[in-house]
């Protein structure tokens, strides 16, 4: 057994893991239950056998007490004999050593021992066969048998045939005698008086002294036999209810063990329900449930993060909508109050239009992001020629790129590339990347759009030679409302462009990430979409 005070930390940890194992606890409970059932049924069986043995005592019951026989513990032998039976023990010299009563000591003498039937383990014993002769008279064939110690086989050493009154007709068993007394014949047959049997067992003690034990027991009638068997069966009548009770206790104990095992998880769930922190130590959790508990806490952390992200999105949307709406409200209020000079009205209307377009764009991008992030959203998959659609998309952007003073490089292979995808989502993602490269870089920036594919995926690249993006910002760039403008002014963009790119890739089972651009490019983002 491991001693927790002296064992190594590894051993203590292993022991602690075993003790917190739900399987170990349940197994221990079932082991105790099995031990209780075994003990219960063993006790019931022992009591039933004891009743039968006390009712039908034989010399074999005495033979089983080897230790008491070998050490002359006669009182212990007597306790194995039924109250209505007698036990007498003689020495090898014929001296009376023990008798359960004075009356029993007077019934049997040493001179009777040679003619008393022996036990099945005695070296010499009698077997009596009763038969009818041709005249219909009862005769007895008496066989003196010797048992081999090793093989346990019996051989007949001598035999004799006598009549019912004891007259010896023939045989070598009793040389020189012509008859047996009634007592001798009864002892040989194993009967003693009315309704009693007699048997002997010859043995030696541990110190080599010869002993002969004689058992006189009553013959049980058929009616008495039925009563005794019924009493033996009655032992099981109380054993079965106890077994049922033990089963109920075991089931209750198992239920309690399981409830205690899952209690830390319940506490964590209740704590989460009441917006509290679960105070649960890892050692209190069964090892079988630790993965479940860890998964639950991870899920709760993700939900907390999602809740915080939702609150942050609401705050950011409110902030980003506030600026254009405030401008719109101020300018419209000026129109309503008649404070806008005629020569300024065009400028005010242009400002209102710009702010309205900014608010509309934010709402559209927020809707697109929320739609693609919703768990029930499914892309409208269809077969599209990716190369052709990508060329058309770049062609639509080319005029704006040229007006911004930028340059465009296209690396799209010739020939069709048919793939099953939602091109509307893919187009939105690539469109956002091209727009970002054009709007957030100085004039003269070189923008590259490329497409590569293999048997498993399609990769769409947008790279630029602009200002680049710091590595620390790249780690959070795909999160919603992350912009390069710390003040979150409308000039810094909505902050949803890359989030929409990532969502468009995710719904296809793909990814969007920063790549390692080659010279002269400083920023490169790739959208990878599985072909299947």
Coordinates of C-alpha atoms in Angstrom, one line a residue:
X1 CA 0.0 0.0 0.0
X2 CA 1.3 3.5 -0.8
X3 CA 2.1 5.7 2.2
X4 CA 1.1 9.2 1.3
X5 CA 3.5 10.7 3.8
X6 CA 6.6 9.0 2.4
X7 CA 5.7 8.3 -1.2
X8 CA 6.9 10.4 -4.1
X9 CA 4.8 13.2 -5.6
X10 CA 4.2 11.0 -8.6
X11 CA 2.9 8.2 -6.4
X12 CA 0.7 10.6 -4.4
X13 CA -0.7 12.1 -7.7
X14 CA -1.5 8.5 -9.0
X15 CA -3.1 7.6 -5.7
X16 CA -5.2 10.8 -5.8
X17 CA -6.2 10.1 -9.3
X18 CA -7.4 6.7 -8.3
X19 CA -9.4 8.0 -5.4
X20 CA -11.0 10.6 -7.6
X21 CA -11.8 8.1 -10.3
X22 CA -15.5 7.5 -10.7
X23 CA -14.8 4.1 -12.1
X24 CA -12.7 3.2 -9.0
X25 CA -15.5 4.3 -6.7
X26 CA -18.2 2.4 -8.6
X27 CA -16.0 -0.7 -8.8
X28 CA -15.3 -0.5 -5.1
X29 CA -19.1 -0.2 -4.4
X30 CA -19.8 -3.2 -6.7
X31 CA -17.0 -5.2 -5.0
X32 CA -18.5 -4.5 -1.6
X33 CA -21.9 -5.5 -2.9
X34 CA -20.5 -8.7 -4.4
X35 CA -18.7 -9.5 -1.1
X36 CA -22.0 -8.9 0.9
X37 CA -23.9 -11.2 -1.5
X38 CA -21.2 -13.9 -1.3
X39 CA -21.2 -13.7 2.5
X40 CA -24.9 -13.7 2.7
X41 CA -25.4 -16.7 0.4
X42 CA -22.5 -18.5 2.0
X43 CA -24.0 -18.0 5.4
X44 CA -27.4 -19.1 4.2
X45 CA -25.9 -22.2 2.6
X46 CA -23.8 -23.0 5.7
X47 CA -26.8 -22.7 7.9
X48 CA -28.9 -24.9 5.6
X49 CA -26.1 -27.5 5.5
X50 CA -25.8 -27.3 9.3
X51 CA -29.4 -28.0 9.7
X52 CA -29.2 -31.0 7.4
X53 CA -26.0 -32.2 9.0
X54 CA -27.5 -32.0 12.5
X55 CA -30.6 -33.8 11.3
X56 CA -28.6 -36.5 9.4
X57 CA -25.3 -36.9 11.2
X58 CA -22.9 -39.3 9.7
X59 CA -19.4 -40.4 10.6
X60 CA -18.2 -38.3 7.7
X61 CA -19.1 -35.1 9.7
X62 CA -16.6 -36.3 12.3
X63 CA -14.0 -37.2 9.7
X64 CA -14.1 -33.6 8.4
X65 CA -12.8 -32.3 11.7
X66 CA -9.2 -33.4 11.0
X67 CA -7.5 -30.9 13.2
X68 CA -9.7 -31.8 16.3
X69 CA -9.2 -35.5 15.6
X70 CA -5.4 -35.2 15.3
X71 CA -5.1 -33.3 18.6
X72 CA -7.6 -35.1 20.8
X73 CA -9.9 -32.0 21.1
X74 CA -12.9 -34.1 22.0
X75 CA -15.1 -31.2 23.2
X76 CA -14.7 -29.6 19.8
X77 CA -15.6 -32.9 18.1
X78 CA -18.7 -33.1 20.2
X79 CA -19.9 -29.7 19.0
X80 CA -20.1 -31.1 15.5
X81 CA -22.4 -33.9 16.6
X82 CA -26.2 -33.4 16.8
X83 CA -27.8 -33.3 20.2
X84 CA -29.6 -36.5 19.6
X85 CA -26.4 -38.4 18.6
X86 CA -23.6 -39.9 20.7
X87 CA -19.9 -39.9 20.1
X88 CA -17.5 -42.3 21.8
X89 CA -13.7 -42.4 21.3
X90 CA -11.4 -45.3 22.1
X91 CA -7.6 -45.6 22.2
X92 CA -5.7 -48.1 20.2
X93 CA -5.5 -50.3 23.3
X94 CA -9.3 -50.3 23.7
X95 CA -9.5 -47.7 26.5
X96 CA -12.4 -45.4 26.6
X97 CA -11.1 -41.8 26.1
X98 CA -14.3 -39.8 25.6
X99 CA -18.1 -40.2 25.5
X100 CA -20.8 -37.6 25.1
X101 CA -22.7 -39.2 27.9
X102 CA -22.4 -41.9 30.5
X103 CA -25.2 -43.8 28.8
X104 CA -23.3 -43.8 25.5
X105 CA -20.2 -45.1 27.3
X106 CA -22.2 -48.0 28.6
X107 CA -23.7 -48.9 25.2
X108 CA -20.4 -49.6 23.3
X109 CA -17.3 -51.4 24.5
X110 CA -13.9 -52.0 22.9
X111 CA -15.0 -55.6 22.1
X112 CA -17.7 -54.2 19.7
X113 CA -15.2 -52.3 17.6
X114 CA -14.2 -55.1 15.2
X115 CA -17.8 -55.6 14.1
X116 CA -18.9 -52.0 13.7
X117 CA -19.2 -50.7 10.2
X118 CA -16.4 -48.3 9.2
X119 CA -16.4 -45.0 7.4
X120 CA -15.6 -44.6 3.7
X121 CA -12.0 -43.6 4.7
X122 CA -11.3 -46.5 7.0
X123 CA -8.7 -49.0 5.9
X124 CA -11.1 -51.8 6.7
X125 CA -14.8 -51.5 6.5
X126 CA -17.9 -53.7 6.0
X127 CA -20.4 -53.6 3.2
X128 CA -23.6 -55.6 3.7
X129 CA -25.7 -56.7 0.7
X130 CA -29.3 -58.0 1.5
X131 CA -30.8 -60.5 -0.9
X132 CA -33.4 -63.3 -1.0
X133 CA -32.5 -67.0 -1.5
X134 CA -34.5 -69.4 -3.8
X135 CA -36.8 -70.1 -0.8
X136 CA -37.6 -66.5 -0.3
X137 CA -35.6 -66.1 2.9
X138 CA -33.5 -63.1 3.7
X139 CA -29.7 -63.6 3.6
X140 CA -26.9 -61.1 4.1
X141 CA -23.6 -61.1 2.1
X142 CA -21.0 -59.4 4.3
X143 CA -17.9 -58.0 2.5
X144 CA -14.8 -56.9 4.4
X145 CA -13.2 -54.2 2.1
X146 CA -9.8 -52.5 2.2
X147 CA -9.3 -49.1 0.7
X148 CA -6.1 -48.2 -1.1
X149 CA -4.7 -44.9 0.3
X150 CA -3.4 -43.7 -3.1
X151 CA -6.1 -44.8 -5.6
X152 CA -9.0 -44.8 -3.1
X153 CA -10.1 -48.1 -4.7
X154 CA -11.7 -50.8 -2.5
X155 CA -10.8 -54.5 -2.7
X156 CA -12.7 -57.3 -1.0
X157 CA -10.4 -59.0 1.6
X158 CA -12.9 -61.5 2.9
X159 CA -16.6 -62.3 2.8
X160 CA -19.4 -64.4 4.5
X161 CA -23.0 -65.2 3.9
X162 CA -25.3 -65.5 6.8
X163 CA -29.1 -65.8 7.5
X164 CA -31.3 -63.3 9.1
X165 CA -30.8 -64.9 12.5
X166 CA -27.0 -64.7 12.2
X167 CA -26.2 -68.3 11.1
X168 CA -23.1 -68.3 9.0
X169 CA -23.6 -70.4 5.8
X170 CA -20.3 -69.9 4.2
X171 CA -17.3 -67.6 3.8
X172 CA -13.8 -66.9 5.2
X173 CA -14.7 -63.7 7.1
X174 CA -15.3 -65.3 10.4
X175 CA -13.1 -68.4 10.5
X176 CA -14.1 -71.0 13.2
X177 CA -17.5 -69.5 13.8
X178 CA -20.9 -70.9 12.8
X179 CA -23.0 -67.9 13.8
X180 CA -23.1 -64.2 14.7
X181 CA -25.0 -62.7 17.6
X182 CA -27.9 -60.4 16.9
X183 CA -25.8 -57.5 18.3
X184 CA -22.8 -58.4 16.1
X185 CA -25.0 -58.6 13.0
X186 CA -26.6 -55.3 13.8
X187 CA -23.2 -53.6 14.3
X188 CA -22.0 -55.0 11.0
X189 CA -25.1 -53.7 9.3
X190 CA -24.6 -50.3 10.8
X191 CA -27.7 -50.4 13.0
X192 CA -27.9 -50.0 16.7
X193 CA -31.2 -50.8 18.5
X194 CA -34.4 -49.2 17.2
X195 CA -34.1 -46.4 14.7
X196 CA -30.4 -45.7 15.1
X197 CA -27.3 -46.2 13.0
X198 CA -23.7 -46.8 14.2
X199 CA -20.4 -46.2 12.4
X200 CA -16.8 -45.9 13.3
X201 CA -13.7 -44.1 12.0
X202 CA -10.1 -45.3 12.7
X203 CA -7.4 -42.7 12.6
X204 CA -4.1 -41.6 14.2
X205 CA -3.2 -38.4 16.1
X206 CA -0.4 -36.1 15.2
X207 CA 1.9 -38.0 17.6
X208 CA 1.1 -41.4 16.0
X209 CA -1.4 -42.8 18.6
X210 CA -4.3 -44.9 17.3
X211 CA -7.9 -43.8 17.8
X212 CA -11.3 -45.1 17.0
X213 CA -14.3 -42.8 17.0
X214 CA -17.8 -44.3 17.1
X215 CA -20.9 -42.3 16.2
X216 CA -24.4 -43.4 17.1
X217 CA -27.1 -41.3 15.4
X218 CA -30.9 -41.6 14.9
X219 CA -32.6 -42.8 11.7
X220 CA -34.8 -40.0 10.4
X221 CA -38.3 -40.9 9.3
X222 CA -39.8 -39.7 6.0
X223 CA -42.1 -37.2 7.8
X224 CA -39.2 -35.9 9.9
X225 CA -37.1 -35.6 6.8
X226 CA -39.7 -33.5 5.0
X227 CA -39.8 -31.1 8.0
X228 CA -36.0 -30.8 8.2
X229 CA -35.7 -30.1 4.5
X230 CA -38.4 -27.4 4.8
X231 CA -36.5 -25.8 7.7
X232 CA -33.3 -25.8 5.6
X233 CA -35.2 -24.2 2.7
X234 CA -36.6 -21.6 5.1
X235 CA -33.1 -20.2 5.6
X236 CA -33.2 -18.9 2.0
X237 CA -36.6 -17.2 2.6
X238 CA -34.8 -14.5 4.7
X239 CA -31.6 -14.6 2.6
X240 CA -33.4 -13.5 -0.6
X241 CA -35.1 -10.4 1.0
X242 CA -31.7 -9.5 2.5
X243 CA -30.1 -9.9 -1.0
X244 CA -32.8 -7.6 -2.5
X245 CA -32.2 -5.1 0.3
X246 CA -28.4 -5.2 -0.4
X247 CA -29.1 -4.7 -4.1
X248 CA -31.3 -1.6 -3.3
X249 CA -28.5 -0.2 -1.1
X250 CA -25.9 -0.9 -3.8
X251 CA -28.0 0.9 -6.4
X252 CA -28.6 3.8 -4.1
X253 CA -24.8 4.0 -3.3
X254 CA -23.9 3.9 -7.0
X255 CA -26.5 6.7 -7.6
X256 CA -25.0 8.7 -4.8
X257 CA -21.4 8.2 -6.1
X258 CA -22.4 9.3 -9.6
X259 CA -24.3 12.3 -8.2
X260 CA -21.3 13.3 -6.2
X261 CA -19.1 12.8 -9.2
X262 CA -21.1 15.1 -11.4
X263 CA -21.7 17.7 -8.6
X264 CA -18.7 19.8 -9.6
X265 CA -20.1 20.0 -13.1
X266 CA -23.5 20.9 -11.7
X267 CA -21.9 23.6 -9.5
X268 CA -20.1 25.0 -12.5
X269 CA -23.4 25.1 -14.5
X270 CA -25.3 26.7 -11.7
X271 CA -22.5 29.2 -11.1
X272 CA -22.6 30.1 -14.8
X273 CA -26.4 30.4 -14.7
X274 CA -26.1 33.0 -11.9
X275 CA -23.1 34.7 -13.5
X276 CA -20.8 33.5 -10.8
X277 CA -17.4 31.9 -10.8
X278 CA -17.4 28.2 -10.0
X279 CA -15.1 27.4 -7.0
X280 CA -14.3 23.9 -8.0
X281 CA -10.9 22.3 -7.5
X282 CA -9.6 20.0 -10.2
X283 CA -9.0 17.3 -7.6
X284 CA -12.7 17.2 -6.7
X285 CA -13.6 16.2 -10.3
X286 CA -13.5 12.5 -11.2
X287 CA -10.9 11.8 -13.8
X288 CA -13.6 10.4 -16.2
X289 CA -15.4 13.8 -16.1
X290 CA -12.4 16.1 -16.3
X291 CA -12.4 16.2 -20.1
X292 CA -16.2 17.0 -20.0
X293 CA -15.5 19.7 -17.3
X294 CA -12.7 21.2 -19.3
X295 CA -14.8 21.2 -22.4
X296 CA -17.6 22.9 -20.5
X297 CA -15.4 25.6 -19.1
X298 CA -13.9 26.1 -22.5
X299 CA -17.4 26.5 -23.9
X300 CA -18.3 28.9 -21.2
X301 CA -15.2 30.9 -21.9
X302 CA -16.0 31.0 -25.5
X303 CA -19.6 32.1 -24.7
X304 CA -18.1 34.8 -22.4
X305 CA -15.8 36.0 -25.2
X306 CA -18.7 35.9 -27.7
X307 CA -20.8 37.9 -25.3
X308 CA -18.0 40.4 -24.8
X309 CA -17.5 40.5 -28.6
X310 CA -21.2 41.1 -29.1
X311 CA -21.2 44.0 -26.6
X312 CA -18.1 45.4 -28.3
X313 CA -19.7 45.1 -31.7
X314 CA -22.8 47.0 -30.4
X315 CA -20.6 49.7 -28.9
X316 CA -18.5 50.0 -32.1
X317 CA -21.5 50.1 -34.3
X318 CA -23.1 52.8 -32.1
X319 CA -19.8 54.8 -32.2
X320 CA -19.4 54.4 -36.0
X321 CA -23.0 55.3 -36.8
X322 CA -23.0 58.2 -34.4
X323 CA -20.5 60.3 -36.4
X324 CA -22.2 60.3 -39.8
X325 CA -25.7 60.6 -38.2
X326 CA -24.5 63.5 -36.1
X327 CA -23.3 65.3 -39.2
X328 CA -26.5 64.5 -41.1
X329 CA -28.6 65.7 -38.2
X330 CA -26.6 68.9 -37.9
X331 CA -26.7 69.8 -41.6
X332 CA -30.4 68.9 -41.9
X333 CA -31.2 71.0 -38.8
X334 CA -29.3 73.9 -40.4
X335 CA -31.5 73.5 -43.6
X336 CA -34.7 73.3 -41.4
X337 CA -33.7 76.5 -39.6
X338 CA -32.9 78.3 -42.8
X339 CA -29.3 78.9 -41.8
X340 CA -27.6 77.5 -44.9
X341 CA -26.7 80.2 -47.5
X342 CA -27.7 79.4 -51.1
X343 CA -24.0 79.2 -52.1
X344 CA -23.3 76.5 -49.4
X345 CA -26.3 74.3 -50.0
X346 CA -24.6 72.1 -52.6
X347 CA -21.6 71.6 -50.2
X348 CA -24.0 70.7 -47.3
X349 CA -26.0 68.3 -49.5
X350 CA -22.7 66.6 -50.6
X351 CA -21.6 66.2 -47.0
X352 CA -25.0 64.7 -46.1
X353 CA -24.8 62.3 -49.0
X354 CA -21.3 61.2 -48.1
X355 CA -22.3 60.5 -44.4
X356 CA -25.4 58.7 -45.5
X357 CA -23.4 56.5 -47.8
X358 CA -20.9 55.8 -45.0
X359 CA -23.8 54.8 -42.6
X360 CA -25.4 52.7 -45.3
X361 CA -22.1 50.9 -46.0
X362 CA -21.6 50.2 -42.3
X363 CA -25.1 48.7 -42.0
X364 CA -24.6 46.6 -45.2
X365 CA -21.3 45.2 -44.0
X366 CA -22.7 44.6 -40.5
X367 CA -25.6 42.7 -42.1
X368 CA -23.2 40.7 -44.3
X369 CA -21.0 39.8 -41.3
X370 CA -23.9 38.8 -39.1
X371 CA -25.5 36.8 -41.8
X372 CA -22.3 34.8 -42.6
X373 CA -21.5 34.3 -38.9
X374 CA -25.0 32.9 -38.1
X375 CA -24.9 29.1 -37.3
X376 CA -27.9 28.4 -39.6
X377 CA -26.3 30.2 -42.6
X378 CA -25.6 27.9 -45.6
X379 CA -23.8 29.0 -48.7
X380 CA -25.7 28.7 -52.1
X381 CA -23.3 26.4 -53.8
X382 CA -23.1 26.1 -57.5
X383 CA -20.6 25.4 -60.3
X384 CA -18.6 28.5 -61.2
X385 CA -15.6 29.2 -63.4
X386 CA -13.4 30.8 -60.8
X387 CA -10.8 32.1 -63.3
X388 CA -13.5 33.9 -65.4
X389 CA -15.4 35.4 -62.4
X390 CA -12.1 36.6 -60.9
X391 CA -11.1 38.3 -64.2
X392 CA -14.5 40.1 -64.3
X393 CA -14.1 41.2 -60.7
X394 CA -10.7 42.7 -61.3
X395 CA -11.9 44.4 -64.4
X396 CA -14.6 46.2 -62.4
X397 CA -12.0 47.5 -59.9
X398 CA -9.4 48.6 -62.6
X399 CA -10.9 52.0 -63.3
X400 CA -11.0 52.9 -59.5
X401 CA -7.4 51.6 -59.1
X402 CA -6.2 53.8 -62.0
X403 CA -8.0 56.9 -60.8
X404 CA -6.3 56.4 -57.4
X405 CA -2.9 56.4 -59.2
X406 CA -2.2 52.8 -58.4
X407 CA -1.1 49.9 -60.6
X408 CA -2.6 46.5 -61.1
X409 CA -0.9 43.1 -61.6
X410 CA -3.0 40.1 -62.5
X411 CA -1.8 36.5 -62.2
X412 CA -4.7 34.3 -63.2
X413 CA -4.0 31.1 -65.2
X414 CA -5.6 30.6 -68.6
X415 CA -8.5 28.2 -69.1
X416 CA -11.5 27.5 -66.9
X417 CA -11.4 26.4 -63.2
X418 CA -14.8 24.9 -62.3
X419 CA -15.5 24.6 -58.6
X420 CA -18.7 24.3 -56.5
X421 CA -18.9 27.3 -54.3
X422 CA -21.0 30.4 -53.4
X423 CA -19.3 32.9 -55.7
X424 CA -21.3 35.8 -54.2
X425 CA -19.5 35.3 -50.9
X426 CA -16.1 34.7 -52.5
X427 CA -16.5 37.8 -54.6
X428 CA -17.4 39.9 -51.5
X429 CA -14.2 38.6 -49.8
X430 CA -11.9 39.3 -52.7
X431 CA -13.7 42.6 -53.3
X432 CA -13.0 43.8 -49.7
X433 CA -9.3 42.8 -50.0
X434 CA -8.9 44.8 -53.3
X435 CA -10.8 47.8 -51.9
X436 CA -8.7 47.8 -48.7
X437 CA -5.5 47.7 -50.8
X438 CA -6.7 50.7 -52.8
X439 CA -8.1 52.8 -50.1
X440 CA -5.6 52.4 -47.3
X441 CA -2.4 52.8 -49.2
X442 CA -0.7 55.9 -50.8
X443 CA -1.0 56.6 -54.5
X444 CA 1.4 54.6 -56.7
X445 CA 0.8 51.3 -54.8
X446 CA 1.1 48.1 -56.9
X447 CA -1.8 45.7 -56.3
X448 CA -1.5 42.1 -57.3
X449 CA -4.5 39.6 -57.7
X450 CA -3.5 36.0 -58.2
X451 CA -5.1 32.5 -58.2
X452 CA -3.6 29.1 -57.6
X453 CA -5.1 25.7 -57.3
X454 CA -4.4 22.0 -56.8
X455 CA -6.6 18.9 -56.5
X456 CA -7.7 19.8 -52.9
X457 CA -8.1 23.6 -52.8
X458 CA -8.2 27.0 -54.5
X459 CA -6.1 29.9 -53.2
X460 CA -6.9 33.5 -54.0
X461 CA -4.2 36.1 -53.3
X462 CA -4.4 39.9 -52.9
X463 CA -1.0 41.6 -52.3
X464 CA 0.2 45.2 -52.3
X465 CA 3.3 47.3 -52.0
X466 CA 1.7 49.8 -49.7
X467 CA 2.4 50.8 -46.1
X468 CA 2.1 47.2 -44.8
X469 CA 0.6 46.1 -41.5
X470 CA 2.5 45.5 -38.2
X471 CA 2.8 41.9 -37.1
X472 CA 1.1 42.6 -33.8
X473 CA -1.9 44.0 -35.7
X474 CA -2.1 41.1 -38.0
X475 CA -2.9 38.9 -35.1
X476 CA -6.2 40.6 -34.5
X477 CA -6.9 42.1 -38.0
X478 CA -9.6 39.6 -38.8
X479 CA -11.6 40.4 -35.7
X480 CA -14.6 42.7 -36.2
X481 CA -14.1 46.5 -35.9
X482 CA -10.4 46.4 -35.9
X483 CA -9.0 49.3 -37.9
X484 CA -5.7 51.1 -38.1
X485 CA -7.3 54.3 -36.8
X486 CA -7.2 54.2 -33.0
X487 CA -9.8 56.9 -32.7
X488 CA -12.2 54.9 -34.9
X489 CA -13.1 57.8 -37.1
X490 CA -15.0 57.1 -40.2
X491 CA -11.9 57.7 -42.2
X492 CA -10.4 54.5 -40.9
X493 CA -13.0 52.2 -42.5
X494 CA -15.7 50.2 -40.8
X495 CA -13.4 47.6 -39.4
X496 CA -15.6 44.7 -40.8
X497 CA -13.8 44.2 -44.1
X498 CA -11.4 41.5 -43.0
X499 CA -14.0 39.9 -40.7
X500 CA -16.3 39.4 -43.7
X501 CA -13.4 38.0 -45.6
X502 CA -12.8 35.4 -42.9
X503 CA -16.5 34.6 -42.6
X504 CA -16.8 34.1 -46.4
X505 CA -13.9 31.6 -46.2
X506 CA -15.3 29.8 -43.1
X507 CA -18.7 29.1 -44.6
X508 CA -16.9 27.2 -47.4
X509 CA -14.8 25.3 -44.8
X510 CA -11.8 27.4 -45.8
X511 CA -9.5 29.9 -44.2
X512 CA -8.3 33.5 -44.6
X513 CA -4.8 34.5 -43.4
X514 CA -1.8 36.7 -43.9
X515 CA 0.8 35.1 -46.2
X516 CA 4.5 35.8 -46.5
X517 CA 4.8 38.1 -49.5
X518 CA 7.6 38.2 -52.0
X519 CA 9.4 41.4 -52.9
X520 CA 8.4 44.1 -53.6
X521 CA 5.1 43.3 -51.9
X522 CA 4.7 44.2 -48.2
X523 CA 1.2 42.8 -47.4
X524 CA -0.4 39.6 -48.8
X525 CA -3.7 37.9 -47.8
X526 CA -4.8 34.6 -49.1
X527 CA -8.3 33.0 -49.1
X528 CA -8.1 29.2 -49.2
X529 CA -11.2 27.3 -50.2
X530 CA -11.5 23.5 -50.4
X531 CA -12.6 22.2 -53.8
X532 CA -14.8 19.5 -52.2

